[in-house]
XYZ file of C-alpha atoms in Angstrom:
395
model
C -21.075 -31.712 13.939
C -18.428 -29.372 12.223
C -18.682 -28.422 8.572
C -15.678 -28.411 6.721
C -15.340 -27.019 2.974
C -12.589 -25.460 0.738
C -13.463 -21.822 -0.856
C -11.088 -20.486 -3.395
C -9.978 -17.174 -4.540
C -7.547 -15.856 -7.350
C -5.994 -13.097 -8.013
C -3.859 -10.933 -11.063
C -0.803 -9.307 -11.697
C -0.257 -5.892 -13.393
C 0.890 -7.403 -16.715
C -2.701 -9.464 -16.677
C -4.298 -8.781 -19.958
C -7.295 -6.801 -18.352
C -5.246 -5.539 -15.788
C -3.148 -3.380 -18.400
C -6.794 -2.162 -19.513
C -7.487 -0.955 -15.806
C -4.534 0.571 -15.330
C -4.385 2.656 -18.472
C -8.063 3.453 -17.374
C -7.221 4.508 -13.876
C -4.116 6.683 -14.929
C -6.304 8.540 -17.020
C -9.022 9.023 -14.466
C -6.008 10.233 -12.006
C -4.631 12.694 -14.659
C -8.020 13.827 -15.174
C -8.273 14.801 -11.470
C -5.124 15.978 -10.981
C -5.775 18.964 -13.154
C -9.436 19.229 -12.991
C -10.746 17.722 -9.768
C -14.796 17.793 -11.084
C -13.772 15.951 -14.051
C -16.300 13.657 -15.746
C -14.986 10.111 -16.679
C -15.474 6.936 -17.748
C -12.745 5.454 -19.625
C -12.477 2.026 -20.758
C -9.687 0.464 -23.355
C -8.668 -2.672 -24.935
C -5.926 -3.802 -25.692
C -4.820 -6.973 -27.885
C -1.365 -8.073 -29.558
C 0.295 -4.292 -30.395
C -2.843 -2.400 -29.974
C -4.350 -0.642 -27.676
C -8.257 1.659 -27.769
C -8.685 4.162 -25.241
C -12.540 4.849 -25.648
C -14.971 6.296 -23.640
C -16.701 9.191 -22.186
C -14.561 12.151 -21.034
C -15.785 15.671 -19.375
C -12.992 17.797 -17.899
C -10.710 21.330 -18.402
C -7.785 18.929 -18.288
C -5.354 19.107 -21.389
C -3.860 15.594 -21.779
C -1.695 13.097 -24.198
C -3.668 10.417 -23.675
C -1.101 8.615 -25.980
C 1.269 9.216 -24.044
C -0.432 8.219 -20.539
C -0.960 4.975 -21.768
C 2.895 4.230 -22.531
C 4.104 5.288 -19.756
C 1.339 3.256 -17.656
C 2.377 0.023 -19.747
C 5.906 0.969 -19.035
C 5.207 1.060 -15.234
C 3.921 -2.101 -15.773
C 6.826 -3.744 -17.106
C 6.081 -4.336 -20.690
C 10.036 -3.247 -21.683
C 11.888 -6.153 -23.121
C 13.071 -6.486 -26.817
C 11.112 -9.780 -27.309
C 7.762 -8.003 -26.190
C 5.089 -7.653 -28.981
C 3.298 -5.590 -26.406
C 6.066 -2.917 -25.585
C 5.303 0.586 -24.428
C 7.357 2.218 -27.013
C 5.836 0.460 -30.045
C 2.373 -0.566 -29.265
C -0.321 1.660 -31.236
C -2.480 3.753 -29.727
C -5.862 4.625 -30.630
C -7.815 7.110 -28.787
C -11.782 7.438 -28.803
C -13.430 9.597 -26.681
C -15.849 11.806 -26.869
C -17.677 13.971 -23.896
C -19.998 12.557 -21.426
C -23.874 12.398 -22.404
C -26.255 15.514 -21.478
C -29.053 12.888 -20.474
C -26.603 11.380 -18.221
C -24.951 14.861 -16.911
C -28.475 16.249 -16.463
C -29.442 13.244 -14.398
C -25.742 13.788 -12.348
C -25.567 17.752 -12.164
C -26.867 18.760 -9.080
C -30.302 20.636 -9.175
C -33.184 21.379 -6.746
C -35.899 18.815 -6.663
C -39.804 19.604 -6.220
C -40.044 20.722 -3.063
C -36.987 21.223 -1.467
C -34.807 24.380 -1.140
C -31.248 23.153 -1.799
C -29.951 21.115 -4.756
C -28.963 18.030 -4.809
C -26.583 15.589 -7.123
C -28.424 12.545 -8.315
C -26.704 8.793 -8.752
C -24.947 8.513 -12.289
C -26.736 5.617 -13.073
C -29.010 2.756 -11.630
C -27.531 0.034 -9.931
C -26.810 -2.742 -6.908
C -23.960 -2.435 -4.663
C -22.251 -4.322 -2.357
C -19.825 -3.959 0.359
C -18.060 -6.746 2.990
C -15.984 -7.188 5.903
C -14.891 -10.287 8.447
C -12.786 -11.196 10.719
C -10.673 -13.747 9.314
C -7.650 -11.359 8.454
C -5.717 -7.971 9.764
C -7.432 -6.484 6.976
C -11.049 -7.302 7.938
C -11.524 -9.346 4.483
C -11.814 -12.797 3.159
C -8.382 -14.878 3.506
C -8.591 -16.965 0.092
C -8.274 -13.236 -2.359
C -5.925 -11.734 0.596
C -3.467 -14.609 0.456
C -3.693 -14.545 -3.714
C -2.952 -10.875 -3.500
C -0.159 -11.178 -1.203
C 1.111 -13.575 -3.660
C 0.977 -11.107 -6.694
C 2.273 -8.165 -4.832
C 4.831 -9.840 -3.798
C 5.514 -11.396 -7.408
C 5.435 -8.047 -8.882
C 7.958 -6.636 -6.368
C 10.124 -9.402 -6.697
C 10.407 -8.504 -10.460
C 10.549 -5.031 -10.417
C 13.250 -4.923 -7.688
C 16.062 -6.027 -10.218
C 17.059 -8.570 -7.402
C 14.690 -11.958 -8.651
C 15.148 -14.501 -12.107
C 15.589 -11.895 -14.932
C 13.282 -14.301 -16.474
C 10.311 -13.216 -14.488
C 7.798 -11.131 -17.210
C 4.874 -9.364 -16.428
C 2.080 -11.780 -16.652
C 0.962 -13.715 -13.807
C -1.679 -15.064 -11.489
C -2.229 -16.461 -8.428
C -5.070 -18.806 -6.569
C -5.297 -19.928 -3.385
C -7.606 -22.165 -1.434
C -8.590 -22.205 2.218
C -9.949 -25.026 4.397
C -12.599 -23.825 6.814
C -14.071 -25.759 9.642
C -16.669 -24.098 11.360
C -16.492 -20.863 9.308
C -13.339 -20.320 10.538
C -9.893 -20.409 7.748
C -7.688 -23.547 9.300
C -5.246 -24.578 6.649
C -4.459 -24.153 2.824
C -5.382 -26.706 0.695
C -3.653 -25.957 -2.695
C -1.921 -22.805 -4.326
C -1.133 -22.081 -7.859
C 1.211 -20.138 -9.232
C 1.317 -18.957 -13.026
C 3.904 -16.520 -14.226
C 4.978 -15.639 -17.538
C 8.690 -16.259 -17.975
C 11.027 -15.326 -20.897
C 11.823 -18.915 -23.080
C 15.695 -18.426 -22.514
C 18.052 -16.418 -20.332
C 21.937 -16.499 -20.777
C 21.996 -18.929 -23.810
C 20.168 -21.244 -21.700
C 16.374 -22.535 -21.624
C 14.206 -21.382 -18.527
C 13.069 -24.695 -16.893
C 10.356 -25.507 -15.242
C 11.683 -26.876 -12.165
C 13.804 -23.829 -11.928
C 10.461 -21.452 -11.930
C 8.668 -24.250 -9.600
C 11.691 -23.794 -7.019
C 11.650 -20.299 -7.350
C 8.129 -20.088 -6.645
C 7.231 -22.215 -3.640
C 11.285 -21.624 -1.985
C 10.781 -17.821 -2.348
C 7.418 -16.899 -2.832
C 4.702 -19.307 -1.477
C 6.612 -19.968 1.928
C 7.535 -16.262 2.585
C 4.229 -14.561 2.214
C 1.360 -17.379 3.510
C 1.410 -18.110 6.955
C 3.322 -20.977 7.834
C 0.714 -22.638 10.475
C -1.536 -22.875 7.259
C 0.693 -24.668 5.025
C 0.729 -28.633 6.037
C 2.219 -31.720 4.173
C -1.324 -31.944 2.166
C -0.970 -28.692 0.747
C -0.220 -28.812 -2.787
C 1.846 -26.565 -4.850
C 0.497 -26.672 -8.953
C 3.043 -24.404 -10.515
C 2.756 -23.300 -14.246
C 0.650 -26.572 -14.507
C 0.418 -25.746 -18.107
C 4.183 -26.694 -18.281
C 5.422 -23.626 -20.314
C 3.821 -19.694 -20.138
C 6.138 -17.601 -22.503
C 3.626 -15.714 -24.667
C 1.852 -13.566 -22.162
C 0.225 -10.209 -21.862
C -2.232 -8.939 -24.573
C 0.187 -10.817 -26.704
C -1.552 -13.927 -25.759
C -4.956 -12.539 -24.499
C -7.266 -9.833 -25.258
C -7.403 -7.216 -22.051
C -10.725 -4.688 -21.317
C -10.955 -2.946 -18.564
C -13.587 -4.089 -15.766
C -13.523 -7.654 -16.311
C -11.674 -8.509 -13.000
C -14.578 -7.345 -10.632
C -14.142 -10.003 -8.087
C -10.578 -10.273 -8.276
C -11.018 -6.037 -7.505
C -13.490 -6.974 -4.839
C -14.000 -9.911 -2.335
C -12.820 -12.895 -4.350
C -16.410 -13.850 -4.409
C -16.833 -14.648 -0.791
C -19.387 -11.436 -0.986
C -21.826 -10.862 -3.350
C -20.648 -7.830 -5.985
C -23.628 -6.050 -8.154
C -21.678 -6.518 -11.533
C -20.284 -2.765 -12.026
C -16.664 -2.491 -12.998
C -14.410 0.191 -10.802
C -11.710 1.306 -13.140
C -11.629 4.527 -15.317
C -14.390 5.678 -13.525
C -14.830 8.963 -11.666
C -16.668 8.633 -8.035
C -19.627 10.488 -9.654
C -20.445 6.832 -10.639
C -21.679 4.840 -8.140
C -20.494 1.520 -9.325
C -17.222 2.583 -7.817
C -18.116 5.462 -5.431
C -20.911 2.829 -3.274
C -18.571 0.280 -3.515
C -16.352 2.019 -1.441
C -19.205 3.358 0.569
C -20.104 -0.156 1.730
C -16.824 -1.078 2.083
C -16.439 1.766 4.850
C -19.745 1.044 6.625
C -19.661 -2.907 6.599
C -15.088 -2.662 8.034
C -16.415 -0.521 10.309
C -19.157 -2.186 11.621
C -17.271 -5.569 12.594
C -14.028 -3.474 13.767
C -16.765 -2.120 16.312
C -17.208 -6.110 16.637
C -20.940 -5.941 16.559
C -20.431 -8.957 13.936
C -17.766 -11.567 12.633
C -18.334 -10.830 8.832
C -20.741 -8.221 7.519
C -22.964 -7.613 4.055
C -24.141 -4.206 3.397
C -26.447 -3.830 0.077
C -27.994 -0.365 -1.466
C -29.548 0.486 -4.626
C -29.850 3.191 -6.706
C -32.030 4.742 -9.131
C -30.210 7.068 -11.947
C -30.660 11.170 -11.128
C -32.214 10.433 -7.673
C -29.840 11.066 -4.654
C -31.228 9.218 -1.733
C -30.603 4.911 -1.839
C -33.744 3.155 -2.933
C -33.187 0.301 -0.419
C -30.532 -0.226 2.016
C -29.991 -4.045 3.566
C -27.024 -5.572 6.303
C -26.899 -8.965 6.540
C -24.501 -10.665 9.007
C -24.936 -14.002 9.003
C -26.242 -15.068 12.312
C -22.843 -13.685 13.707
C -24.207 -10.330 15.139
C -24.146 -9.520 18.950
C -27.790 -7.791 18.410
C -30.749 -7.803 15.784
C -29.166 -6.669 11.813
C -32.145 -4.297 12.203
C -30.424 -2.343 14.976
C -27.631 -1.856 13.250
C -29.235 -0.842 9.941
C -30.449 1.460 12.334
C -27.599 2.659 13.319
C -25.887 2.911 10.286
C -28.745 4.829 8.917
C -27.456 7.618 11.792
C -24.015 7.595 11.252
C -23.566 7.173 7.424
C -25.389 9.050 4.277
C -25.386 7.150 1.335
C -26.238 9.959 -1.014
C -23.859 9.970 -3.943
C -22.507 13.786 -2.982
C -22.020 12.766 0.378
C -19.923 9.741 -0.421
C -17.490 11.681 -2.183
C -17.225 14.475 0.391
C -17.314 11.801 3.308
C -14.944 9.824 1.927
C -12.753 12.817 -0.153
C -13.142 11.181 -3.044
C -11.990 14.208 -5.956
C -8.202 13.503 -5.699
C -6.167 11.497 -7.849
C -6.048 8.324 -6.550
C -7.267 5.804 -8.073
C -4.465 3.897 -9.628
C -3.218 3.191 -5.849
C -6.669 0.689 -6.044
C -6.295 -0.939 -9.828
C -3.721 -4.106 -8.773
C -4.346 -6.416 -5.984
C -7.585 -5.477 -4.918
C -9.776 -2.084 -4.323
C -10.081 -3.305 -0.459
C -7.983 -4.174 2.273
C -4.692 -1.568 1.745
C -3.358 -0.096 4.372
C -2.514 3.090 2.386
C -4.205 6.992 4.278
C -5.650 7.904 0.832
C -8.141 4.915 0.643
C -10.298 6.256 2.933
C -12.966 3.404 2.696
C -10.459 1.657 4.935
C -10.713 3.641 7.815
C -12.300 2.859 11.076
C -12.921 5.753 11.955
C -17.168 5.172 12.341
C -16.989 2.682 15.113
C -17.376 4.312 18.803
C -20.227 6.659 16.491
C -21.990 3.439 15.720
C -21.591 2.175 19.102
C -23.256 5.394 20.090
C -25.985 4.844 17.822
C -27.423 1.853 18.893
């Protein structure tokens, strides 16, 4: 008998309340590294109505405006127009930061353990990560948060080309939901579409059915695949009716509260640390990425369909206190054989993550919008399959 169910996903533009938070907190993570690759950061702001906090803990050589890096990030963004309370050249600008702990550093610094001859750099903190792959897309990830990131990126283009509605603002979100039979994606069930729209354009009103046409003509039905949208699939368009006050105007942003949005759109499990603002010294990010790598690679070398990888850390210790692959009953041998296997090919030791995966460059504000996983882009290197004939090998 075939089991049929409906899983949903959503997903954020850049104007997004928190999203403005992560990408002030990414761009100054990348200026950090740009001028001091060993930099020390964890950066987190707010931002609500005209003001935005850039707090946090900061190590590094680097000599910066913050002020200034978050303007020109909110500027990037698209926060420009004359009827914006939230505008890059008038929002205030607080900055609080002060330099990392020396409990944390010493737990962090590399140094030689009883014992052992070389040195080695300990996790920045405890903590559960996870990282997952399948089938169901190009991209080796879940289609529900693909499709509602296709949607956003494509939103956000649209607006920033100059060509779309000049009445498209910043704000936005998307959702999308997928019919499965089988544990297989068949068909889309319902999308929604909200984007914040300026009240009047040209001495005229912006109406809704002129934002709904917009939306399903030349959005919806040029980025989802067509053999997924049927005659049942429903379109909810700014359902609210109206979505002119946007932005941290309407909604107070922070930084790190879109983890599954950044992650698997809760098809996989996530350990609950944020990614943005901080440096791959912190494993919340750094093993994310990790077990992103291991668990794409692993069904790219089709040993399963879809793919869970969990480790855990301990704060100043270097080695993983547990490592665990689940794959759902979809493997082609035993999960233990390929934890195995992995074991051989990867090491999950937080030095080794960066240097595997070249991880002291600035580029993390490639990875704030529309997911951390599935780009195609050569500087994510967690998206390489690069480990597959060496697991093959391995088992």
């Amino acid at each position: 008998m075939s089991k049929t169910y409906i899983f949903s996903s959503e997903s954020v533009g850049e104007g997004h309340p928190d999203k403005v938070c992560d990408t002030i907190s990414d761009a100054v993570l990348d200026a950090c590294l740009e001028q001091d690759r060993f930099s020390r950061v964890a950066c987190e702001t707010y931002a609500k109505s005209n003001l935005v906090v850039v707090g946090g803990e900061i190590t590094t050589k680097a000599k910066l405006d913050f002020v200034k890096i978050a303007r020109q990030a909110i500027r990037d963004i698209g926060y420009v127009n004359d009827d914006d309370v939230f505008h890059a050249d008038r929002v205030f600008v607080n900055v609080l930061l002060t330099s990392q702990s020396m409990d944390i550093a010493q737990g962090v610094d590399a140094r030689k353990a009883k014992g052992k001859k070389t040195a080695k750099q300990g996790a920045g903190d405890q903590g559960l990560m996870f990282g997952y792959a399948c089938n169901e897309t190009p991209e080796l990830m879940p289609a529900p948060i693909m499709f509602a990131h296709r949607l956003g990126r494509e939103l956000t283009r649209i607006r920033k080309s100059g060509k779309g509605p000049a009445w498209l603002r910043p704000d936005a979100k998307s959702q999308v939901s997928v019919v499965y039979e089988d544990g297989r994606p068949v068909a889309i069930s319902n999308v929604v579409i909200s984007t914040q729209h300026a009240d009047r354009w040209n001495g005229r009103e912006v109406s809704h059915a002129e934002i709904e046409k917009f939306c399903i003509e030349q959005l919806i039905k040029k980025v989802l695949p067509a053999g997924m949208l049927t005659r049942k699939t429903e379109f909810l368009i700014n359902p609210t009716g109206r979505f002119v006050v946007g932005g941290p105007q309407g909604d107070t942003g922070l930084t790190g509260r879109k983890i599954i949005v950044d992650s698997y759109g809760g098809t996989g499990r996530h350990g609950g640390g944020a990614f943005s603002g901080k440096d791959p010294t912190k494993v919340d990010r750094s093993a994310a990425y990790m077990g992103r790598w291991v668990a794409k690679n692993i069904v790219a070398a089709k040993l399963a369909e879809k793919c869970e990888i969990q480790f855990a850390y301990a704060i100043g210790y270097p080695d993983p206190v547990s490592v665990h692959v689940d794959t759902f009953g979809t493997a082609k041998v035993a999960d233990a054989k390929i934890l195995r296997a992995v074991n051989k090919v990867f090491d999950f030791q937080p030095a080794a993550i960066i240097e595997q995966l070249n991880l002291l460059r600035p580029i993390y504000s490639k990875t704030t919008n529309y997911g951390h996983f599935g780009k195609n882009d050569k500087d994510l290197t967690w998206e390489t399959t690069n480990k597959t004939e060496a697991l093959l090998r391995a088992l």
